[in-house]
Coordinates of C-alpha atoms in Angstrom, one line a residue:
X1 CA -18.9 -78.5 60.6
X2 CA -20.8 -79.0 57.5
X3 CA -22.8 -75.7 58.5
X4 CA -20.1 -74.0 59.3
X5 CA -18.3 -74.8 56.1
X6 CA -21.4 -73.4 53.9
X7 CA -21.4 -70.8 55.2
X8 CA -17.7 -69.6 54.7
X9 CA -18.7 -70.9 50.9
X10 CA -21.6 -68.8 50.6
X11 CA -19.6 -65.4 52.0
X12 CA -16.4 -66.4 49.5
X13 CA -19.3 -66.4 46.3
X14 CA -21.0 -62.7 47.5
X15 CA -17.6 -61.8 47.5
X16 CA -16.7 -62.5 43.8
X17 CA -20.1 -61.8 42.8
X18 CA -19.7 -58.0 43.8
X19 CA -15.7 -58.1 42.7
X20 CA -16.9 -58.7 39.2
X21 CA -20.0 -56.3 39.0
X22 CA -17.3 -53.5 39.7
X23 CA -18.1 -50.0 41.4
X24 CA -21.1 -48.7 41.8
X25 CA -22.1 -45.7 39.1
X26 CA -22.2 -42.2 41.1
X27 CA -25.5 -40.6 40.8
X28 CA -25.7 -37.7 38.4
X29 CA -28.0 -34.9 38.4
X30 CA -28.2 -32.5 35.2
X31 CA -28.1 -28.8 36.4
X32 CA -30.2 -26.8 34.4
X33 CA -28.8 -23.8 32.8
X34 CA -29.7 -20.1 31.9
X35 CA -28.0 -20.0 28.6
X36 CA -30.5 -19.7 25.8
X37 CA -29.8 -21.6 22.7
X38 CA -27.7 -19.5 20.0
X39 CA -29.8 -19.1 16.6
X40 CA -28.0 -19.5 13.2
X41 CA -28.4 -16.1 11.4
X42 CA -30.7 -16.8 8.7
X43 CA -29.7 -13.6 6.6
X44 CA -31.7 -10.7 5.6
X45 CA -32.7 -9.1 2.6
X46 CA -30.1 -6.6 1.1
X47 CA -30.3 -4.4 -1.5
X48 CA -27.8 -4.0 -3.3
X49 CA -26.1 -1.5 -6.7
X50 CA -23.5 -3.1 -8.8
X51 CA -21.8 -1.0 -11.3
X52 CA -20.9 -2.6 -14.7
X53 CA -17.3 -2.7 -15.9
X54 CA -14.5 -3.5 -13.3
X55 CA -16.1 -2.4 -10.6
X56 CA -19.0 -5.3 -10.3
X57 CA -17.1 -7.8 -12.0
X58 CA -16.0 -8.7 -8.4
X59 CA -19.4 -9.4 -7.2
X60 CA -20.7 -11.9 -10.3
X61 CA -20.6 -15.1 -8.2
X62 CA -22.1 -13.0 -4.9
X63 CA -25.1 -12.2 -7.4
X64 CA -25.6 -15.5 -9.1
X65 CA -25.3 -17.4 -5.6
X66 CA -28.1 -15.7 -4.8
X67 CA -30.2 -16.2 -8.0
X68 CA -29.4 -19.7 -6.9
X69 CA -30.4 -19.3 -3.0
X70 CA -26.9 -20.1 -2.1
X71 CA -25.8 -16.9 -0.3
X72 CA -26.7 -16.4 3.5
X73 CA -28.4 -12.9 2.8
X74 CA -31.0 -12.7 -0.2
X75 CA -29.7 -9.6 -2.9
X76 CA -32.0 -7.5 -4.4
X77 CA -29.7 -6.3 -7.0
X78 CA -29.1 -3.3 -9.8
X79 CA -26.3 -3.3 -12.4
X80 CA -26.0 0.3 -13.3
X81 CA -24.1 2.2 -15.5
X82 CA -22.3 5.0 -14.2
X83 CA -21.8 6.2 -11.1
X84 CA -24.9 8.8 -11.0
X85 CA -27.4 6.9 -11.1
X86 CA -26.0 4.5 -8.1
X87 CA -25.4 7.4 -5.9
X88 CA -29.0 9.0 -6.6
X89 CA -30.4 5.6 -5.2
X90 CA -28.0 5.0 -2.6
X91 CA -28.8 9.3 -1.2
X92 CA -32.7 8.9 -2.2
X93 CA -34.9 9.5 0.7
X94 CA -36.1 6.3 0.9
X95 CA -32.8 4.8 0.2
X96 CA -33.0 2.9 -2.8
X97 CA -29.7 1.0 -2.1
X98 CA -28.4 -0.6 1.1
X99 CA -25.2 -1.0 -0.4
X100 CA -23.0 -0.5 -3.6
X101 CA -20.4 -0.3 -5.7
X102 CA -18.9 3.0 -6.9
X103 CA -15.7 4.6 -7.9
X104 CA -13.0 5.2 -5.1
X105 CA -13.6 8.9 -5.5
X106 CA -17.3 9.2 -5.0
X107 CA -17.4 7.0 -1.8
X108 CA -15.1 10.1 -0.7
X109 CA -17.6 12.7 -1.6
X110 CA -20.2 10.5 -0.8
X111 CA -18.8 10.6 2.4
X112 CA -18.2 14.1 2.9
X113 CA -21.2 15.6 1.5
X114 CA -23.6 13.4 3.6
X115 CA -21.8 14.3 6.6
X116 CA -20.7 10.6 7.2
X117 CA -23.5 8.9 6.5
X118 CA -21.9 6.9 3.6
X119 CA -19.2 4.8 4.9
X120 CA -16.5 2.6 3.2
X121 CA -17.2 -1.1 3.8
X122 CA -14.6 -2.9 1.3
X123 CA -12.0 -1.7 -1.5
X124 CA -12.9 -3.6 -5.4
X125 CA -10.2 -2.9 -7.3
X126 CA -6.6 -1.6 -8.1
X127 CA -5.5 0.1 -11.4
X128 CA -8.2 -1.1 -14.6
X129 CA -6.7 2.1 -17.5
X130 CA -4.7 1.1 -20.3
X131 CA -3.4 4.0 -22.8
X132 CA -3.8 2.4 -26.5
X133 CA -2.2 3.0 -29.8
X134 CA -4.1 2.2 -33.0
X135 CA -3.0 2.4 -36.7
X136 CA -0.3 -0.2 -36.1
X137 CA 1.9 2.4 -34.6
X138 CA 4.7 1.9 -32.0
X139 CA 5.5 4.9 -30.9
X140 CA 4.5 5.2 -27.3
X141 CA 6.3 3.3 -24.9
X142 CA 6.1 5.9 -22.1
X143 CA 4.0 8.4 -20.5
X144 CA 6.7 11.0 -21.9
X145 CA 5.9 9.8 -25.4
X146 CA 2.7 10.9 -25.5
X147 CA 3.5 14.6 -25.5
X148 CA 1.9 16.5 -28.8
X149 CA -0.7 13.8 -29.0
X150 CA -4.6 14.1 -28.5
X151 CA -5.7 11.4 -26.1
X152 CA -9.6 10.5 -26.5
X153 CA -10.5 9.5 -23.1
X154 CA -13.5 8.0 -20.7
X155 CA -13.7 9.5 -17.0
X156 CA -13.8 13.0 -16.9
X157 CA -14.4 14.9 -13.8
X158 CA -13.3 11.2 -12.6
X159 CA -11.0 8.9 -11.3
X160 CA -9.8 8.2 -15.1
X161 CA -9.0 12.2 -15.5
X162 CA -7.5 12.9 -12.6
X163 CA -4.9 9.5 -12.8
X164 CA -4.3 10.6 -16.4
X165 CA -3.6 14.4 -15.0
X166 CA -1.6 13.4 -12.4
X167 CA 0.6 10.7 -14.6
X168 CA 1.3 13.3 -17.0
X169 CA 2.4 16.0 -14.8
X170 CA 4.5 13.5 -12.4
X171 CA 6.6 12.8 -16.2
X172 CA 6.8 16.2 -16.9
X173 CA 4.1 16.7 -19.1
X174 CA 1.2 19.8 -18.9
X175 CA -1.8 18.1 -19.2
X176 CA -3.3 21.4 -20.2
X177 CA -0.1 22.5 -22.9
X178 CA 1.2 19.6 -24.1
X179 CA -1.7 17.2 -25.0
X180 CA -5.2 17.7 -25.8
X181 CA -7.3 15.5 -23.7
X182 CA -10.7 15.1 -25.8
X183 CA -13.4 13.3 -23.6
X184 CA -15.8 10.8 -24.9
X185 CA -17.9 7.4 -23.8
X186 CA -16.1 4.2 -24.2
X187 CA -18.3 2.8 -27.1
X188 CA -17.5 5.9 -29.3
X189 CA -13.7 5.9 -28.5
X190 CA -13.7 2.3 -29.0
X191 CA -14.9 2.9 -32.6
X192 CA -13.0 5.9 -33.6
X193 CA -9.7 3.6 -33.0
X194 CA -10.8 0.8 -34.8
X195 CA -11.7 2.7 -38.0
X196 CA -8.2 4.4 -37.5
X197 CA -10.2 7.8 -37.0
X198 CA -7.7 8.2 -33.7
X199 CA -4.8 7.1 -32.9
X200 CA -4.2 7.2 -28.9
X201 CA -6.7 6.6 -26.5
X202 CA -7.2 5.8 -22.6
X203 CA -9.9 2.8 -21.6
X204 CA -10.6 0.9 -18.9
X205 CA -10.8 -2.4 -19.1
X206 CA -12.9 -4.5 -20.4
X207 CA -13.7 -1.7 -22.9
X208 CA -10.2 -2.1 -23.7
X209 CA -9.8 -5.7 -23.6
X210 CA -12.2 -5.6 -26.4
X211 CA -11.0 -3.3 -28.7
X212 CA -7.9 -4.9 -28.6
X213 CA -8.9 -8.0 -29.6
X214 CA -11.9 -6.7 -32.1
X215 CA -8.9 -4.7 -33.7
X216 CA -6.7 -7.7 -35.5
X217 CA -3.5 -6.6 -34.2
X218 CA -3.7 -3.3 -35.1
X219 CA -3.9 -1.5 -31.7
X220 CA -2.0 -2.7 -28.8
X221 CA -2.0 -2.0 -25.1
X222 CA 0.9 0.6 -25.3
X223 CA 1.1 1.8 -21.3
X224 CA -0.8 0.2 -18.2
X225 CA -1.5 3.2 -16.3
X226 CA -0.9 0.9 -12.9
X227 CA 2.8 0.1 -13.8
X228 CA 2.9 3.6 -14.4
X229 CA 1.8 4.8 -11.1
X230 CA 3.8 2.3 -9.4
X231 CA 6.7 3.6 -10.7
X232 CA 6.1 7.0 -9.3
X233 CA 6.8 5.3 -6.2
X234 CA 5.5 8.0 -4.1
X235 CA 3.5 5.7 -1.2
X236 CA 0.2 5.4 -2.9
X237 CA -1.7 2.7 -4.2
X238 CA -3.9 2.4 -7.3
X239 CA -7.3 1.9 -5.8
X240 CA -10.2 2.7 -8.2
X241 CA -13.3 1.2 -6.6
X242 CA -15.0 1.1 -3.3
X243 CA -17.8 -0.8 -1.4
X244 CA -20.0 1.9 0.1
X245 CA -23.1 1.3 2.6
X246 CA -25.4 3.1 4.3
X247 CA -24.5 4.3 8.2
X248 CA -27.8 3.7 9.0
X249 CA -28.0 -0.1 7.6
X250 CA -24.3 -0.7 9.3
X251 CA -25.7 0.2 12.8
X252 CA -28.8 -1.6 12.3
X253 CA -28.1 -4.8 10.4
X254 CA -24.4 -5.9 11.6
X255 CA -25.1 -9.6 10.8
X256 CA -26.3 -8.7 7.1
X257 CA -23.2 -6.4 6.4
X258 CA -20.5 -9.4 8.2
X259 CA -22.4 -12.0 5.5
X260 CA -21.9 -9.7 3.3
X261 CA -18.4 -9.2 3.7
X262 CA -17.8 -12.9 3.8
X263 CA -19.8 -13.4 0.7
X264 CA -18.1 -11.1 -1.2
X265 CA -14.3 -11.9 -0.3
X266 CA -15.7 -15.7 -1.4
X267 CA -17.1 -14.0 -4.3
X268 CA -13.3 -11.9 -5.6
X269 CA -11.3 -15.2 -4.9
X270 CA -14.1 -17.5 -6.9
X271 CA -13.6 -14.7 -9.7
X272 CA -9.9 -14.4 -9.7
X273 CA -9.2 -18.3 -9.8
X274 CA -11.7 -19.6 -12.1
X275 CA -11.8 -16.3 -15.0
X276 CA -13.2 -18.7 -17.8
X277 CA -16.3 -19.8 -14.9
X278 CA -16.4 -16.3 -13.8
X279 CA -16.7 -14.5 -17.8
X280 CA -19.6 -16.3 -18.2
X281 CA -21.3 -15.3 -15.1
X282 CA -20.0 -11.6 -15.9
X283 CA -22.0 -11.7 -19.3
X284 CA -24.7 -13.2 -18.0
X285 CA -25.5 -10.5 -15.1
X286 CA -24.3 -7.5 -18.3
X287 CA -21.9 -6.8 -16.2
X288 CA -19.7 -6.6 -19.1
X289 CA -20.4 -7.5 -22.8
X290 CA -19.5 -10.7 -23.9
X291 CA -17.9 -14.0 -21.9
X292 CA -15.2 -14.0 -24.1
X293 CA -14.1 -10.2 -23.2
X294 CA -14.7 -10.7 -19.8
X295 CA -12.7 -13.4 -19.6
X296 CA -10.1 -11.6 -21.1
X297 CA -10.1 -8.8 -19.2
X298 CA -11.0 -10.3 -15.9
X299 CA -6.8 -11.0 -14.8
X300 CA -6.2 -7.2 -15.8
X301 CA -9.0 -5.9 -13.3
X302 CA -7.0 -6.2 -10.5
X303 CA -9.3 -7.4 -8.3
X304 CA -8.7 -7.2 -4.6
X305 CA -10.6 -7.7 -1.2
X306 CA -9.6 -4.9 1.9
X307 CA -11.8 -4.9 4.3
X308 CA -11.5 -3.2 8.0
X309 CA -8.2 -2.1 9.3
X310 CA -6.4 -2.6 5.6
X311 CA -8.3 0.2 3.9
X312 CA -6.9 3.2 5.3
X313 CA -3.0 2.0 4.7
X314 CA -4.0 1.3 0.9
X315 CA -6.2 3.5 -0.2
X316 CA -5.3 7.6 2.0
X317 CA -2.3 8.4 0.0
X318 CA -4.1 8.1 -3.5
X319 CA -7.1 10.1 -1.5
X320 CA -4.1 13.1 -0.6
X321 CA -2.9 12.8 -4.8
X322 CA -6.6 13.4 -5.7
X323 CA -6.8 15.8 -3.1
X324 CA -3.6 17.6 -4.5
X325 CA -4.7 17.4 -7.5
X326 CA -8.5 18.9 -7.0
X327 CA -10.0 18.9 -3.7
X328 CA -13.8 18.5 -5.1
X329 CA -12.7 15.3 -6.4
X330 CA -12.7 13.9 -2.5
X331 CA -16.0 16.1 -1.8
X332 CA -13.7 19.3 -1.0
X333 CA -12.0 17.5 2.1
X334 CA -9.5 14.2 3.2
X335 CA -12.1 11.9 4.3
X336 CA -11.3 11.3 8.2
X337 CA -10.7 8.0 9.5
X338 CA -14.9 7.3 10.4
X339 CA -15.1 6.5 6.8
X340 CA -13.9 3.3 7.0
X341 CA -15.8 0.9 8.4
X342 CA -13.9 -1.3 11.0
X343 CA -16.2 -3.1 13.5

């Protein structure tokens, strides 16, 4: 009996022994797979032309991130000074420039005349041209007011000339009849208003933006040439600067130009929101003149990021008015739709 009863004891204790150590763990294997292991890009090295003015002021914390190693892709960077001199490196044989900034109009030619091996990355910059009346005066409150007057202007063979062409004409003006249009750099104009030489003039900013405020009240911003080409209301847009790159670099770097494009969007917001930051950066890089201008001028540059499919709805009609207006100003031709780089 005793026997008997140890044993039923001992089966009861195996029995809540195993209830308490729970299930036993199912046996795993790890399957080995095929997928390699995805590599961060590191970035590359780009080279890249900035043009001073409104057209690079965009690109001032892009530039100084990299000074600073904080930009995925390492710039090797130019500020030039006109448009010439960035489209002789960006064409050179060796290609000087993997990517710049230039005027709306000469990614167009660029575009044509290399048989679309320039093509349109991003689009900088909306209206910057202000028309300005020295000597205290008043008078010009609208395009129409400026007929009998001679207008000292920057730009010519240029987006500047053709806008002012086209505004005039558009509010019933010949620009040919009933103004004189004398061309000049912005330095020289800048000085002839202040010393009350001239009287009317047409400047992009900052070059306006200064003389403004170097003149103690006594020339004002009398038309902004943006307003005044929105009010044509004809379907255009106002878009005087373009990101150009090399078709070559496109098809052969694709990671480079995507970090790019990121670090340059970051690069127009950081500028837009933080102007007093940003001036300083501007000045620094002489990508404009002082802090204090650039600062200024900075919420009259109307800076803008497109990029990819927006390009082509914002920027075609103002192509077609240049067109109109004189087809060697697009390169002879519309630009077709390859121009735009949409990956």
């Amino acid at each position: 009996m005793k026997t008997l009863l140890a044993a039923v004891l001992a089966g009861a204790l195996s029995l809540s022994l195993a209830a308490c150590s729970g299930p036993k763990a199912a046996e795993t294997t790890t399957q080995p797979t095929d997928q390699p292991t995805q590599e961060v890009f590191q970035g590359e090295d780009v080279r890249l032309a900035v043009l001073s003015g409104p057209t690079g002021i965009g690109a001032a914390k892009l530039l100084s991130g990299s000074d600073n190693g904080d930009t995925v892709n390492h710039y090797t960077y130019t500020v030039a000074s006109d448009n010439n001199e960035v489209v002789a490196g960006l064409t050179a044989a060796d290609g000087e420039y993997d990517i710049a900034m230039v005027a709306s109009n000469v990614a167009a030619n660029l575009y044509n005349k290399t048989e679309g091996d320039v093509k349109i990355l991003a689009l900088g910059t909306q209206g910057v041209l202000h028309i300005l009346e020295g000597s205290n005066g008043t008078a010009i409150q609208s395009m129409k007011d400026l007929k009998g007057k001679t207008i000292y202007a920057t730009g010519q063979g240029a987006n500047p000339e053709y806008i002012l062409r086209h505004l005039l004409t558009e509010n019933g003006l010949d620009p040919d009849k009933d103004v004189e249009i004398v061309f000049a750099d912005a330095t020289e104009i800048s000085a002839k208003l202040l010393s009350g030489e001239i009287d009317t003039a047409m400047l992009p900013v900052p070059a306006a933006t200064a003389a403004i405020a170097k003149s103690k009240g006594s020339v004002r911003d009398a038309i902004d040439l943006t307003t005044a080409w929105n009010d044509l209301d004809n379907g255009s847009q106002l878009i005087m600067s373009a990101v150009v790159a090399r078709a070559d670099f496109l098809a052969e770097h694709p990671q480079a130009v995507d970090a790019f494009l990121e670090e340059y969007e970051a690069s127009v917001t950081y500028v837009k929101e933080n102007p007093e930051e940003a001036g300083q950066l501007v000045a620094d890089l002489g990508i404009a003149p002082s802090a204090a201008i650039a600062q200024k001028a900075i919420p009259q540059c109307n800076l803008v990021f497109l990029s990819g499919e927006d390009m082509k709805p914002a920027i075609s009609g103002y192509y077609e008015v240049l067109y109109s207006i004189d087809p060697t100003a697009v390169g002879g031709k519309l630009p077709d739709d390859d121009i735009y780089y949409v990956p």
